Amino acid sequence: MLLIFDLDDTLFKRLPDHYSEEQLRNIQAFEGVYELLNRKDIIKVLVTKGDSSQQQKKIHHLKISSWFDRIMFCSTDLEKKECFLQAHHQFPHQKVYVIGDRIDSEIRWGKELGFSTIHLRQGKYKDLLPRDQWEIPDYEITSFKELATILKLP
Ligand SMILES: [Mg+2]
């Protein structure tokens, strides 16, 4: 099983548009994140869009980097789709799930690539409406800790 995760509003609550260093230092992962990332029987890839030095700081403060098999930074949404594909190529023969909070990004790209998609419906973009069938996720959850149930993890 290969899980491809988004970062902001997927593993922690997104910061406001203009945030301080202190706010950045105090970010906390959602309940259930550490337990899931700590599992050795799952391949985990993080794909995050945005300024890579800021995204790296978030990852650093969340103390999650060592749990990922790969961390990928991208600067546009389309690059994000390319990253999903690269992750799949690096870890072939795995059932792929994409987990993210944006139906117009993670869910769309995941579905277009034929992966299973899990929409974590929370945060800034939780009320976006699907523009077409590609933005309708396979699964929808409202908190990260529901993920283990969706994935039928023992
Ligand atoms: Mg996000």
XYZ file of N, CA and C and ligand atoms in Angstrom:
463
model
N 0.835 -1.195 0.000
C 0.000 0.000 0.000
C 0.876 1.253 0.000
N 0.591 2.147 -0.922
C 1.305 3.426 -1.004
C 0.319 4.553 -0.682
N 0.641 5.314 0.326
C -0.199 6.459 0.679
C 0.525 7.747 0.281
N -0.139 8.572 -0.499
C 0.418 9.864 -0.888
C -0.356 10.939 -0.132
N 0.365 11.667 0.696
C -0.271 12.676 1.541
C 0.007 14.091 1.063
N -0.994 14.933 1.224
C -0.824 16.377 1.149
C -0.385 16.834 2.554
N 0.073 18.073 2.675
C 0.533 18.544 3.994
C -0.492 19.476 4.683
N -0.598 20.717 4.189
C -1.448 21.714 4.860
C -2.917 21.289 4.861
N -3.525 21.313 5.999
C -4.931 20.925 6.187
C -5.171 19.436 5.943
N -4.076 18.689 5.804
C -4.215 17.232 5.738
C -3.532 16.606 6.954
N -2.284 17.059 7.232
C -1.573 16.525 8.400
C -1.624 17.484 9.584
N -1.904 18.751 9.322
C -2.041 19.738 10.406
C -2.940 20.862 9.928
N -3.436 21.651 10.875
C -4.343 22.747 10.528
C -3.554 23.888 9.887
N -3.941 24.229 8.681
C -3.284 25.283 7.912
C -3.108 26.565 8.725
N -1.968 27.222 8.555
C -1.726 28.504 9.219
C -2.459 29.608 8.467
N -2.712 30.763 9.142
C -3.299 31.890 8.404
C -2.356 32.366 7.298
N -2.856 33.184 6.367
C -2.041 33.614 5.217
C -0.748 34.303 5.651
N -0.839 35.113 6.687
C 0.372 35.775 7.187
C 0.626 35.269 8.604
N 1.596 34.394 8.724
C 1.830 33.788 10.028
C 3.204 34.168 10.572
N 3.310 34.093 11.899
C 4.569 34.447 12.564
C 5.434 33.197 12.724
N 6.704 33.428 13.039
C 7.616 32.310 13.306
C 7.113 31.491 14.493
N 6.517 32.210 15.458
C 6.030 31.502 16.633
C 4.869 30.570 16.274
N 3.961 31.083 15.448
C 2.843 30.225 15.016
C 3.373 28.996 14.274
N 4.397 29.244 13.471
C 4.996 28.157 12.698
C 5.624 27.107 13.626
N 6.305 27.590 14.667
C 6.963 26.684 15.613
C 5.959 25.823 16.376
N 4.734 26.354 16.528
C 3.756 25.673 17.389
C 2.746 24.803 16.643
N 2.982 24.569 15.362
C 2.007 23.742 14.649
C 2.030 22.309 15.195
N 0.854 21.703 15.175
C 0.701 20.357 15.727
C -0.004 19.468 14.715
N 0.487 18.269 14.612
C -0.149 17.308 13.703
C -1.533 16.936 14.237
N -2.426 16.584 13.319
C -3.763 16.143 13.724
C -3.666 14.840 14.514
N -4.680 14.613 15.314
C -4.762 13.366 16.067
C -4.742 12.179 15.093
N -3.926 11.203 15.396
C -3.845 10.006 14.559
C -2.715 10.032 13.539
N -2.125 11.200 13.305
C -1.084 11.305 12.279
C 0.154 10.495 12.672
N 0.625 10.673 13.891
C 1.859 9.980 14.290
C 1.686 8.462 14.279
N 0.543 8.003 14.766
C 0.296 6.560 14.793
C 0.332 5.979 13.383
N -0.283 6.683 12.463
C -0.348 6.153 11.106
C 1.005 6.235 10.400
N 1.685 7.376 10.554
C 2.973 7.542 9.861
C 4.032 6.594 10.419
N 3.860 6.214 11.633
C 4.831 5.338 12.305
C 4.763 3.894 11.815
N 3.742 3.547 11.067
C 3.583 2.155 10.615
C 4.646 1.803 9.582
N 5.225 0.615 9.753
C 6.294 0.194 8.849
C 5.750 -0.588 7.646
N 4.488 -0.991 7.729
C 3.921 -1.843 6.679
C 3.274 -1.045 5.545
N 3.445 0.269 5.563
C 2.842 1.128 4.553
C 3.923 2.043 3.984
N 3.915 2.240 2.672
C 4.839 3.207 2.066
C 4.151 4.571 2.084
N 4.871 5.568 2.561
C 4.278 6.893 2.712
C 5.097 7.943 1.959
N 4.402 8.717 1.145
C 5.051 9.793 0.391
C 4.308 11.086 0.699
N 5.069 12.135 0.915
C 4.482 13.450 1.159
C 4.715 14.307 -0.077
N 3.648 14.902 -0.592
C 3.774 15.802 -1.740
C 3.182 17.142 -1.334
N 4.021 18.163 -1.330
C 3.532 19.451 -0.866
C 3.881 20.570 -1.826
N 2.924 21.459 -1.994
C 3.086 22.588 -2.911
C 3.316 23.864 -2.112
N 4.125 24.735 -2.643
C 4.356 26.014 -1.984
C 5.842 26.291 -1.885
N 6.188 27.390 -1.211
C 7.583 27.763 -1.025
C 8.299 26.634 -0.277
N 9.304 26.024 -0.896
C 9.844 24.799 -0.303
C 10.534 25.051 1.033
N 11.139 26.233 1.227
C 11.791 26.456 2.530
C 10.743 26.573 3.645
N 9.612 27.195 3.353
C 8.544 27.274 4.359
C 7.937 25.895 4.609
N 7.744 25.145 3.546
C 7.163 23.805 3.705
C 8.112 22.911 4.500
N 9.421 23.089 4.258
C 10.414 22.311 5.009
C 10.367 22.647 6.494
N 10.167 23.931 6.789
C 10.069 24.327 8.205
C 8.853 23.668 8.862
N 7.757 23.641 8.155
C 6.552 23.002 8.713
C 6.840 21.533 9.006
N 7.471 20.864 8.057
C 7.788 19.440 8.232
C 8.731 19.260 9.417
N 9.688 20.158 9.521
C 10.636 20.114 10.634
C 9.912 20.260 11.979
N 9.040 21.258 12.088
C 8.362 21.491 13.365
C 7.359 20.384 13.698
N 6.825 19.753 12.692
C 5.906 18.627 12.938
C 6.674 17.348 13.294
N 7.998 17.350 13.030
C 8.872 16.186 13.322
C 8.374 14.927 12.617
N 8.076 15.041 11.347
C 7.505 13.911 10.621
C 8.404 13.395 9.498
N 9.520 14.080 9.229
C 10.255 13.757 7.995
C 10.789 12.321 7.984
N 11.232 11.813 9.133
C 11.875 10.494 9.118
C 10.877 9.378 8.815
N 9.605 9.639 8.909
C 8.601 8.596 8.678
C 8.228 8.431 7.209
N 8.638 9.393 6.402
C 8.262 9.297 4.989
C 9.329 8.595 4.173
N 8.884 7.782 3.221
C 9.805 7.138 2.301
C 10.303 8.135 1.265
N 9.523 9.147 1.034
C 9.942 10.195 0.103
C 9.134 11.467 0.388
N 9.802 12.612 0.261
C 9.118 13.901 0.399
C 9.383 14.690 -0.869
N 8.319 15.174 -1.480
C 8.451 15.876 -2.756
C 7.845 17.270 -2.644
N 8.581 18.240 -3.188
C 8.105 19.624 -3.188
C 7.768 20.019 -4.619
N 6.681 20.733 -4.765
C 6.338 21.201 -6.104
C 5.835 22.632 -6.012
N 5.916 23.330 -7.134
C 5.541 24.747 -7.090
C 4.206 25.034 -7.766
N 3.688 24.085 -8.518
C 2.377 24.296 -9.143
C 1.512 23.054 -8.934
N 0.235 23.221 -9.168
C -0.683 22.099 -9.017
C -0.410 21.001 -10.041
N -0.050 21.418 -11.248
C 0.216 20.400 -12.270
C 1.461 19.590 -11.951
N 2.448 20.254 -11.353
C 3.641 19.527 -10.901
C 3.260 18.497 -9.847
N 2.262 18.848 -9.060
C 1.807 17.925 -8.025
C 1.337 16.616 -8.662
N 0.620 16.751 -9.749
C 0.169 15.542 -10.461
C 1.374 14.722 -10.935
N 2.384 15.415 -11.453
C 3.606 14.749 -11.909
C 4.298 14.020 -10.740
N 4.295 14.654 -9.572
C 4.887 14.025 -8.378
C 4.136 12.750 -8.007
N 2.818 12.794 -8.091
C 2.018 11.591 -7.792
C 2.459 10.443 -8.700
N 2.635 10.774 -9.970
C 3.013 9.765 -10.952
C 4.408 9.218 -10.644
N 5.331 10.111 -10.314
C 6.700 9.678 -9.963
C 6.694 8.763 -8.746
N 5.887 9.108 -7.759
C 5.806 8.279 -6.547
C 5.320 6.884 -6.911
N 4.326 6.831 -7.777
C 3.791 5.541 -8.220
C 4.855 4.739 -8.968
N 5.646 5.417 -9.787
C 6.696 4.724 -10.542
C 7.808 4.221 -9.625
N 8.083 4.982 -8.584
C 9.128 4.560 -7.640
C 8.696 3.344 -6.822
N 7.409 3.294 -6.523
C 6.884 2.178 -5.718
C 5.763 1.483 -6.484
N 6.137 0.753 -7.547
C 5.095 0.114 -8.362
C 4.465 -1.072 -7.611
N 3.435 -1.629 -8.196
C 2.737 -2.798 -7.647
C 2.149 -2.530 -6.266
N 1.898 -1.299 -5.970
C 1.266 -0.964 -4.698
C -0.099 -0.357 -5.002
N -1.044 -0.676 -4.168
C -2.339 0.014 -4.260
C -2.117 1.445 -3.761
N -2.511 2.424 -4.573
C -2.211 3.818 -4.243
C -3.451 4.551 -3.739
N -3.266 5.225 -2.623
C -4.301 6.121 -2.108
C -3.716 7.525 -2.035
N -4.490 8.501 -2.462
C -4.102 9.901 -2.312
C -5.014 10.513 -1.250
N -4.390 11.174 -0.283
C -5.155 11.763 0.813
C -4.910 13.265 0.836
N -5.979 14.052 0.690
C -5.810 15.494 0.693
C -7.096 16.223 0.987
N -6.968 17.529 1.219
C -8.130 18.341 1.580
C -8.740 19.071 0.381
N -8.093 18.973 -0.796
C -8.600 19.744 -1.943
C -9.135 18.838 -3.040
N -10.431 18.993 -3.300
C -11.000 18.177 -4.384
C -10.513 18.647 -5.746
N -10.131 19.947 -5.847
C -9.678 20.470 -7.146
C -8.181 20.269 -7.361
N -7.528 19.577 -6.447
C -6.095 19.327 -6.599
C -5.810 17.848 -6.330
N -5.579 17.496 -5.069
C -5.198 16.103 -4.780
C -6.220 15.087 -5.311
N -7.487 15.367 -5.074
C -8.521 14.407 -5.475
C -8.595 14.304 -6.999
N -8.609 15.442 -7.661
C -8.669 15.445 -9.129
C -7.482 14.705 -9.740
N -6.270 15.057 -9.315
C -5.077 14.420 -9.919
C -5.048 12.930 -9.588
N -5.394 12.618 -8.370
C -5.395 11.210 -7.975
C -6.366 10.404 -8.829
N -7.569 10.934 -9.013
C -8.568 10.204 -9.800
C -8.155 10.117 -11.270
N -7.617 11.195 -11.772
C -7.201 11.169 -13.185
C -6.115 10.125 -13.428
N -5.320 9.859 -12.389
C -4.253 8.861 -12.537
C -4.729 7.455 -12.179
N -5.985 7.337 -11.797
C -6.539 6.016 -11.507
C -6.280 5.522 -10.091
N -5.882 6.410 -9.186
C -5.629 6.028 -7.801
C -6.923 6.153 -6.988
N -6.921 5.543 -5.818
C -8.043 5.749 -4.905
C -7.839 7.073 -4.180
N -8.916 7.768 -3.931
C -8.789 9.098 -3.346
C -9.602 9.210 -2.065
N -8.988 9.865 -1.096
C -9.650 10.078 0.184
C -9.639 11.573 0.476
N -10.813 12.139 0.517
C -10.934 13.574 0.775
C -11.083 13.814 2.274
N -10.122 14.541 2.810
C -10.214 14.931 4.212
C -10.931 16.281 4.213
N -12.211 16.218 4.520
C -13.034 17.411 4.347
C -12.980 18.274 5.602
N -12.030 19.182 5.591
C -11.868 20.087 6.730
C -11.034 21.273 6.282
N -11.057 22.336 7.079
C -10.203 23.483 6.804
C -10.763 24.431 5.763
N -9.855 25.236 5.226
C -10.217 26.351 4.353
C -11.052 25.950 3.135
N -10.773 24.780 2.583
C -11.415 24.400 1.319
C -12.495 23.334 1.489
N -12.992 23.185 2.706
C -13.903 22.064 2.946
C -15.239 22.189 2.223
N -15.624 23.408 1.851
C -16.916 23.573 1.205
C -16.850 23.712 -0.316
N -15.682 23.474 -0.888
C -15.592 23.481 -2.353
C -16.540 22.419 -2.911
N -17.183 22.760 -4.013
C -18.091 21.800 -4.642
C -17.419 21.201 -5.874
N -17.668 19.921 -6.124
C -17.044 19.289 -7.298
C -17.513 19.954 -8.591
N -16.565 20.231 -9.484
C -16.917 20.828 -10.778
C -17.305 19.757 -11.778
N -16.810 18.560 -11.557
C -17.153 17.437 -12.438
C -16.846 16.132 -11.693
N -17.000 15.026 -12.403
C -16.846 13.705 -11.754
C -15.443 13.479 -11.188
N -14.431 14.154 -11.741
C -13.051 13.948 -11.298
C -12.788 14.565 -9.925
N -13.717 15.348 -9.459
C -13.536 15.969 -8.143
C -14.412 15.315 -7.074
N -15.006 14.192 -7.441
C -15.780 13.436 -6.442
C -14.881 12.320 -5.906
N -14.520 12.391 -4.617
C -13.561 11.417 -4.079
C -14.187 10.037 -3.912
N -13.328 9.036 -3.811
C -13.825 7.685 -3.526
C -14.317 7.592 -2.088
N -13.629 8.291 -1.214
C -14.004 8.294 0.205
C -13.928 9.714 0.739
N -14.776 9.989 1.714
C -14.707 11.298 2.369
C -14.666 11.080 3.878
N -13.743 11.771 4.527
C -13.669 11.727 5.985
C -13.593 13.160 6.504
N -13.924 13.347 7.760
C -13.869 14.704 8.308
C -12.784 14.845 9.373
N -12.125 13.752 9.721
C -10.972 13.872 10.608
C -9.944 12.811 10.237
N -8.682 13.150 10.459
C -7.595 12.269 10.029
C -7.704 10.877 10.643
N -8.158 10.825 11.881
C -8.151 9.524 12.565
C -9.125 8.515 11.963
N -10.029 8.982 11.074
C -10.925 8.046 10.378
C -10.197 7.268 9.278
N -8.995 7.725 8.958
C -8.264 7.134 7.839
C -7.986 5.643 8.038
N -7.601 5.271 9.253
C -7.273 3.870 9.523
C -8.457 2.955 9.228
N -9.667 3.434 9.486
C -10.872 2.643 9.208
C -11.070 2.484 7.705
N -10.927 3.587 6.970
C -11.083 3.543 5.516
C -10.083 2.546 4.909
N -8.864 2.572 5.427
C -7.810 1.718 4.885
C -7.878 0.288 5.438
N -8.839 0.061 6.322
C -9.032 -1.257 6.955
C -7.735 -1.754 7.601
N -7.066 -0.871 8.302
C -5.805 -1.233 8.944
C -6.076 -1.988 10.239
N -5.343 -3.063 10.461
C -5.548 -3.810 11.707
C -5.050 -3.037 12.927
Mg -3.805 20.921 1.610
